[in-house]
Amino acid sequence: MTESNQNSTVGVIFYGGALVDPRGYSPLMQMLSEEYNLPVSVPIFTTDIAFKFGTCESGRLAQAQSAFPSVDKWIFVGHSMGGIAAFNDVWAMAGRNETDSIGGLVLLASYVQQDLGCGMTDFSGSEWDWLPFASVAASEDGVVNITNFDAGQVLLPNDSPNFINEIIQGGNHGGFGSYNYSERVTLLNQSDGNATITSEEQQRQTATIIGDVGVMAMNLIKAEIPESLAPSKAPFSQNSTNNDSGNDIEMPDDEKIDSGGAVLSTVSFSVLLLLFAMTMNAH
């Protein structure tokens, strides 16, 4: 962690897709940390599924706040099913008038579903205009149900000045991460579209959008935007790691990243895994 990361007032809490090893998102997380100076926490879930049916929120924010006490505003980012956890967390907190920690919401290849989680979630009203919000899709996504995705667009703050609606041309569903997608065809009967851009390029465009939401989050706390949020910031050492939970986590570099999360099966899942500075091989 750099000193500027440690003192940042805006951070990202990231919820991965179902059955995806969290380390498969480390290249994107590293971009956010190095190029946008955003502290990032990636919670680990027992089944590698961020959203638990029958619940309204994940309860993971407190762990992120403990790891990064300087962060005032958190951007809730979720990929695929992780997006369900992200928007439900924001909705539940707002329902209790606990919005002080909310800095934004970003859905990656995901959409608002009212039949999962907190109930009739709807961000389309003007009362949500304060919330920095981004919906990011990929043109070659073969996994998301397009009919349901389109239906969910009416539940977004489309008229808000703080809303970003973006389609990454040439990207696909798995390109938001860096993991082995082959097993998902058999396990989940999912067949993704063929990307025409690299996953690195897709993630770089994604990081730019999240960085833009970060700028809007800075405006929420009426703070001067630091130069460190600019993409030109020099990277910090890629060999540093951070774990404020008091537990040692061994993450082998030579393990092939897959969708099963088997490498994490011996790790205590109460531990908050901070991946923003991890060096690893992602396949």
mmCIF file of C-alpha atoms in Angstrom, residues 130-273:
data_model
loop_
_atom_site.group_PDB
_atom_site.id
_atom_site.type_symbol
_atom_site.label_atom_id
_atom_site.label_comp_id
_atom_site.label_asym_id
_atom_site.label_seq_id
_atom_site.Cartn_x
_atom_site.Cartn_y
_atom_site.Cartn_z
ATOM 1 C CA TRP A 130 -27.149 12.238 -5.767
ATOM 2 C CA LEU A 131 -25.752 8.724 -6.263
ATOM 3 C CA PRO A 132 -22.834 8.266 -8.692
ATOM 4 C CA PHE A 133 -23.987 5.257 -10.689
ATOM 5 C CA ALA A 134 -22.587 3.371 -13.670
ATOM 6 C CA SER A 135 -24.059 0.524 -15.672
ATOM 7 C CA VAL A 136 -21.422 -1.165 -17.819
ATOM 8 C CA ALA A 137 -22.252 -3.862 -20.366
ATOM 9 C CA ALA A 138 -20.250 -5.645 -23.062
ATOM 10 C CA SER A 139 -21.403 -5.919 -26.665
ATOM 11 C CA GLU A 140 -20.421 -9.598 -27.051
ATOM 12 C CA ASP A 141 -21.801 -10.795 -23.705
ATOM 13 C CA GLY A 142 -23.323 -14.231 -24.244
ATOM 14 C CA VAL A 143 -24.276 -14.861 -20.622
ATOM 15 C CA VAL A 144 -26.559 -12.020 -19.533
ATOM 16 C CA ASN A 145 -30.222 -12.485 -20.410
ATOM 17 C CA ILE A 146 -30.726 -9.558 -22.766
ATOM 18 C CA THR A 147 -34.505 -9.458 -22.285
ATOM 19 C CA ASN A 148 -34.158 -9.181 -18.513
ATOM 20 C CA PHE A 149 -31.229 -6.779 -18.836
ATOM 21 C CA ASP A 150 -33.253 -4.443 -21.041
ATOM 22 C CA ALA A 151 -36.227 -4.653 -18.684
ATOM 23 C CA GLY A 152 -33.986 -3.673 -15.795
ATOM 24 C CA GLN A 153 -32.899 -0.446 -17.485
ATOM 25 C CA VAL A 154 -36.075 1.340 -16.353
ATOM 26 C CA LEU A 155 -34.960 0.811 -12.753
ATOM 27 C CA LEU A 156 -31.766 2.839 -13.257
ATOM 28 C CA PRO A 157 -31.338 6.609 -12.670
ATOM 29 C CA ASN A 158 -31.270 7.297 -16.405
ATOM 30 C CA ASP A 159 -32.029 11.018 -16.039
ATOM 31 C CA SER A 160 -29.495 11.636 -13.295
ATOM 32 C CA PRO A 161 -26.475 13.851 -14.062
ATOM 33 C CA ASN A 162 -24.414 11.345 -12.084
ATOM 34 C CA PHE A 163 -25.353 8.322 -14.209
ATOM 35 C CA ILE A 164 -23.042 6.612 -16.710
ATOM 36 C CA ASN A 165 -24.463 4.029 -19.117
ATOM 37 C CA GLU A 166 -21.734 2.390 -21.172
ATOM 38 C CA ILE A 167 -21.391 -0.571 -23.536
ATOM 39 C CA ILE A 168 -17.839 -1.773 -24.086
ATOM 40 C CA GLN A 169 -17.646 -2.635 -27.761
ATOM 41 C CA GLY A 170 -15.967 -5.968 -28.415
ATOM 42 C CA GLY A 171 -15.997 -7.088 -24.795
ATOM 43 C CA ASN A 172 -17.739 -10.144 -23.365
ATOM 44 C CA HIS A 173 -19.011 -11.332 -19.994
ATOM 45 C CA GLY A 174 -15.842 -12.996 -18.750
ATOM 46 C CA GLY A 175 -13.639 -10.140 -19.935
ATOM 47 C CA PHE A 176 -14.420 -8.104 -16.829
ATOM 48 C CA GLY A 177 -12.181 -10.603 -15.039
ATOM 49 C CA SER A 178 -9.207 -12.810 -15.876
ATOM 50 C CA TYR A 179 -10.188 -16.385 -15.156
ATOM 51 C CA ASN A 180 -10.597 -19.742 -16.902
ATOM 52 C CA TYR A 181 -14.094 -19.727 -18.347
ATOM 53 C CA SER A 182 -14.126 -23.250 -19.804
ATOM 54 C CA GLU A 183 -15.572 -25.040 -16.761
ATOM 55 C CA ARG A 184 -18.578 -22.720 -16.647
ATOM 56 C CA VAL A 185 -19.947 -24.194 -19.865
ATOM 57 C CA THR A 186 -20.406 -27.551 -18.119
ATOM 58 C CA LEU A 187 -21.179 -26.367 -14.586
ATOM 59 C CA LEU A 188 -23.558 -23.512 -15.365
ATOM 60 C CA ASN A 189 -24.491 -24.166 -18.978
ATOM 61 C CA GLN A 190 -23.059 -20.777 -19.860
ATOM 62 C CA SER A 191 -21.476 -20.031 -23.193
ATOM 63 C CA ASP A 192 -19.981 -16.575 -23.515
ATOM 64 C CA GLY A 193 -19.686 -14.567 -26.712
ATOM 65 C CA ASN A 194 -16.417 -14.209 -28.601
ATOM 66 C CA ALA A 195 -14.619 -11.041 -27.576
ATOM 67 C CA THR A 196 -12.923 -8.948 -30.250
ATOM 68 C CA ILE A 197 -10.804 -7.022 -27.746
ATOM 69 C CA THR A 198 -8.458 -8.341 -25.066
ATOM 70 C CA SER A 199 -9.582 -8.727 -21.471
ATOM 71 C CA GLU A 200 -6.874 -6.222 -20.550
ATOM 72 C CA GLU A 201 -8.421 -3.599 -22.826
ATOM 73 C CA GLN A 202 -11.908 -4.351 -21.504
ATOM 74 C CA GLN A 203 -10.714 -4.030 -17.936
ATOM 75 C CA ARG A 204 -8.848 -0.821 -18.715
ATOM 76 C CA GLN A 205 -12.045 0.736 -20.077
ATOM 77 C CA THR A 206 -13.888 -0.561 -17.018
ATOM 78 C CA ALA A 207 -11.300 0.929 -14.669
ATOM 79 C CA THR A 208 -11.688 4.299 -16.405
ATOM 80 C CA ILE A 209 -15.439 4.269 -15.771
ATOM 81 C CA ILE A 210 -14.996 3.279 -12.127
ATOM 82 C CA GLY A 211 -12.392 6.040 -11.848
ATOM 83 C CA ASP A 212 -14.965 8.514 -13.188
ATOM 84 C CA VAL A 213 -17.395 7.352 -10.516
ATOM 85 C CA GLY A 214 -14.580 7.886 -8.022
ATOM 86 C CA VAL A 215 -14.294 11.502 -9.109
ATOM 87 C CA MET A 216 -18.021 11.960 -8.555
ATOM 88 C CA ALA A 217 -17.677 10.325 -5.141
ATOM 89 C CA MET A 218 -14.977 12.848 -4.265
ATOM 90 C CA ASN A 219 -17.422 15.598 -5.161
ATOM 91 C CA LEU A 220 -19.915 14.072 -2.744
ATOM 92 C CA ILE A 221 -17.626 14.796 0.158
ATOM 93 C CA LYS A 222 -16.838 18.246 -1.281
ATOM 94 C CA ALA A 223 -13.127 17.536 -1.270
ATOM 95 C CA GLU A 224 -10.548 18.707 -3.759
ATOM 96 C CA ILE A 225 -9.820 15.900 -6.217
ATOM 97 C CA PRO A 226 -6.195 14.856 -5.689
ATOM 98 C CA GLU A 227 -3.790 14.563 -8.579
ATOM 99 C CA SER A 228 -3.363 10.926 -7.650
ATOM 100 C CA LEU A 229 -6.777 10.146 -9.171
ATOM 101 C CA ALA A 230 -5.389 10.966 -12.596
ATOM 102 C CA PRO A 231 -4.475 7.958 -14.763
ATOM 103 C CA SER A 232 -0.954 9.346 -15.228
ATOM 104 C CA LYS A 233 -0.021 8.444 -11.647
ATOM 105 C CA ALA A 234 3.113 6.309 -11.501
ATOM 106 C CA PRO A 235 2.426 2.741 -10.274
ATOM 107 C CA PHE A 236 3.500 1.731 -6.808
ATOM 108 C CA SER A 237 5.406 -1.458 -6.083
ATOM 109 C CA GLN A 238 3.514 -4.506 -7.304
ATOM 110 C CA ASN A 239 5.165 -6.706 -4.704
ATOM 111 C CA SER A 240 3.397 -5.267 -1.684
ATOM 112 C CA THR A 241 0.400 -6.922 -0.060
ATOM 113 C CA ASN A 242 -1.923 -5.844 2.682
ATOM 114 C CA ASN A 243 -3.949 -7.856 5.140
ATOM 115 C CA ASP A 244 -5.272 -5.938 8.111
ATOM 116 C CA SER A 245 -7.292 -8.826 9.462
ATOM 117 C CA GLY A 246 -4.459 -10.279 11.533
ATOM 118 C CA ASN A 247 -4.450 -13.521 9.517
ATOM 119 C CA ASP A 248 -1.747 -14.765 7.183
ATOM 120 C CA ILE A 249 -3.050 -15.800 3.780
ATOM 121 C CA GLU A 250 -0.880 -17.757 1.404
ATOM 122 C CA MET A 251 -1.918 -17.182 -2.187
ATOM 123 C CA PRO A 252 0.238 -19.315 -4.535
ATOM 124 C CA ASP A 253 1.312 -17.451 -7.654
ATOM 125 C CA ASP A 254 1.484 -20.586 -9.770
ATOM 126 C CA GLU A 255 -2.065 -21.727 -9.244
ATOM 127 C CA LYS A 256 -4.255 -21.576 -12.317
ATOM 128 C CA ILE A 257 -7.228 -19.336 -11.717
ATOM 129 C CA ASP A 258 -10.482 -21.158 -12.313
ATOM 130 C CA SER A 259 -14.118 -20.731 -11.437
ATOM 131 C CA GLY A 260 -14.173 -23.222 -8.591
ATOM 132 C CA GLY A 261 -12.241 -21.372 -5.914
ATOM 133 C CA ALA A 262 -10.633 -24.614 -4.750
ATOM 134 C CA VAL A 263 -7.405 -22.889 -3.732
ATOM 135 C CA LEU A 264 -9.338 -20.825 -1.208
ATOM 136 C CA SER A 265 -11.109 -23.760 0.355
ATOM 137 C CA THR A 266 -8.651 -23.910 3.279
ATOM 138 C CA VAL A 267 -8.744 -20.177 3.954
ATOM 139 C CA SER A 268 -10.892 -18.731 6.693
ATOM 140 C CA PHE A 269 -13.722 -17.023 4.866
ATOM 141 C CA SER A 270 -14.130 -14.454 7.614
ATOM 142 C CA VAL A 271 -10.883 -12.952 6.378
ATOM 143 C CA LEU A 272 -11.096 -9.892 4.160
ATOM 144 C CA LEU A 273 -8.864 -10.452 1.169
#
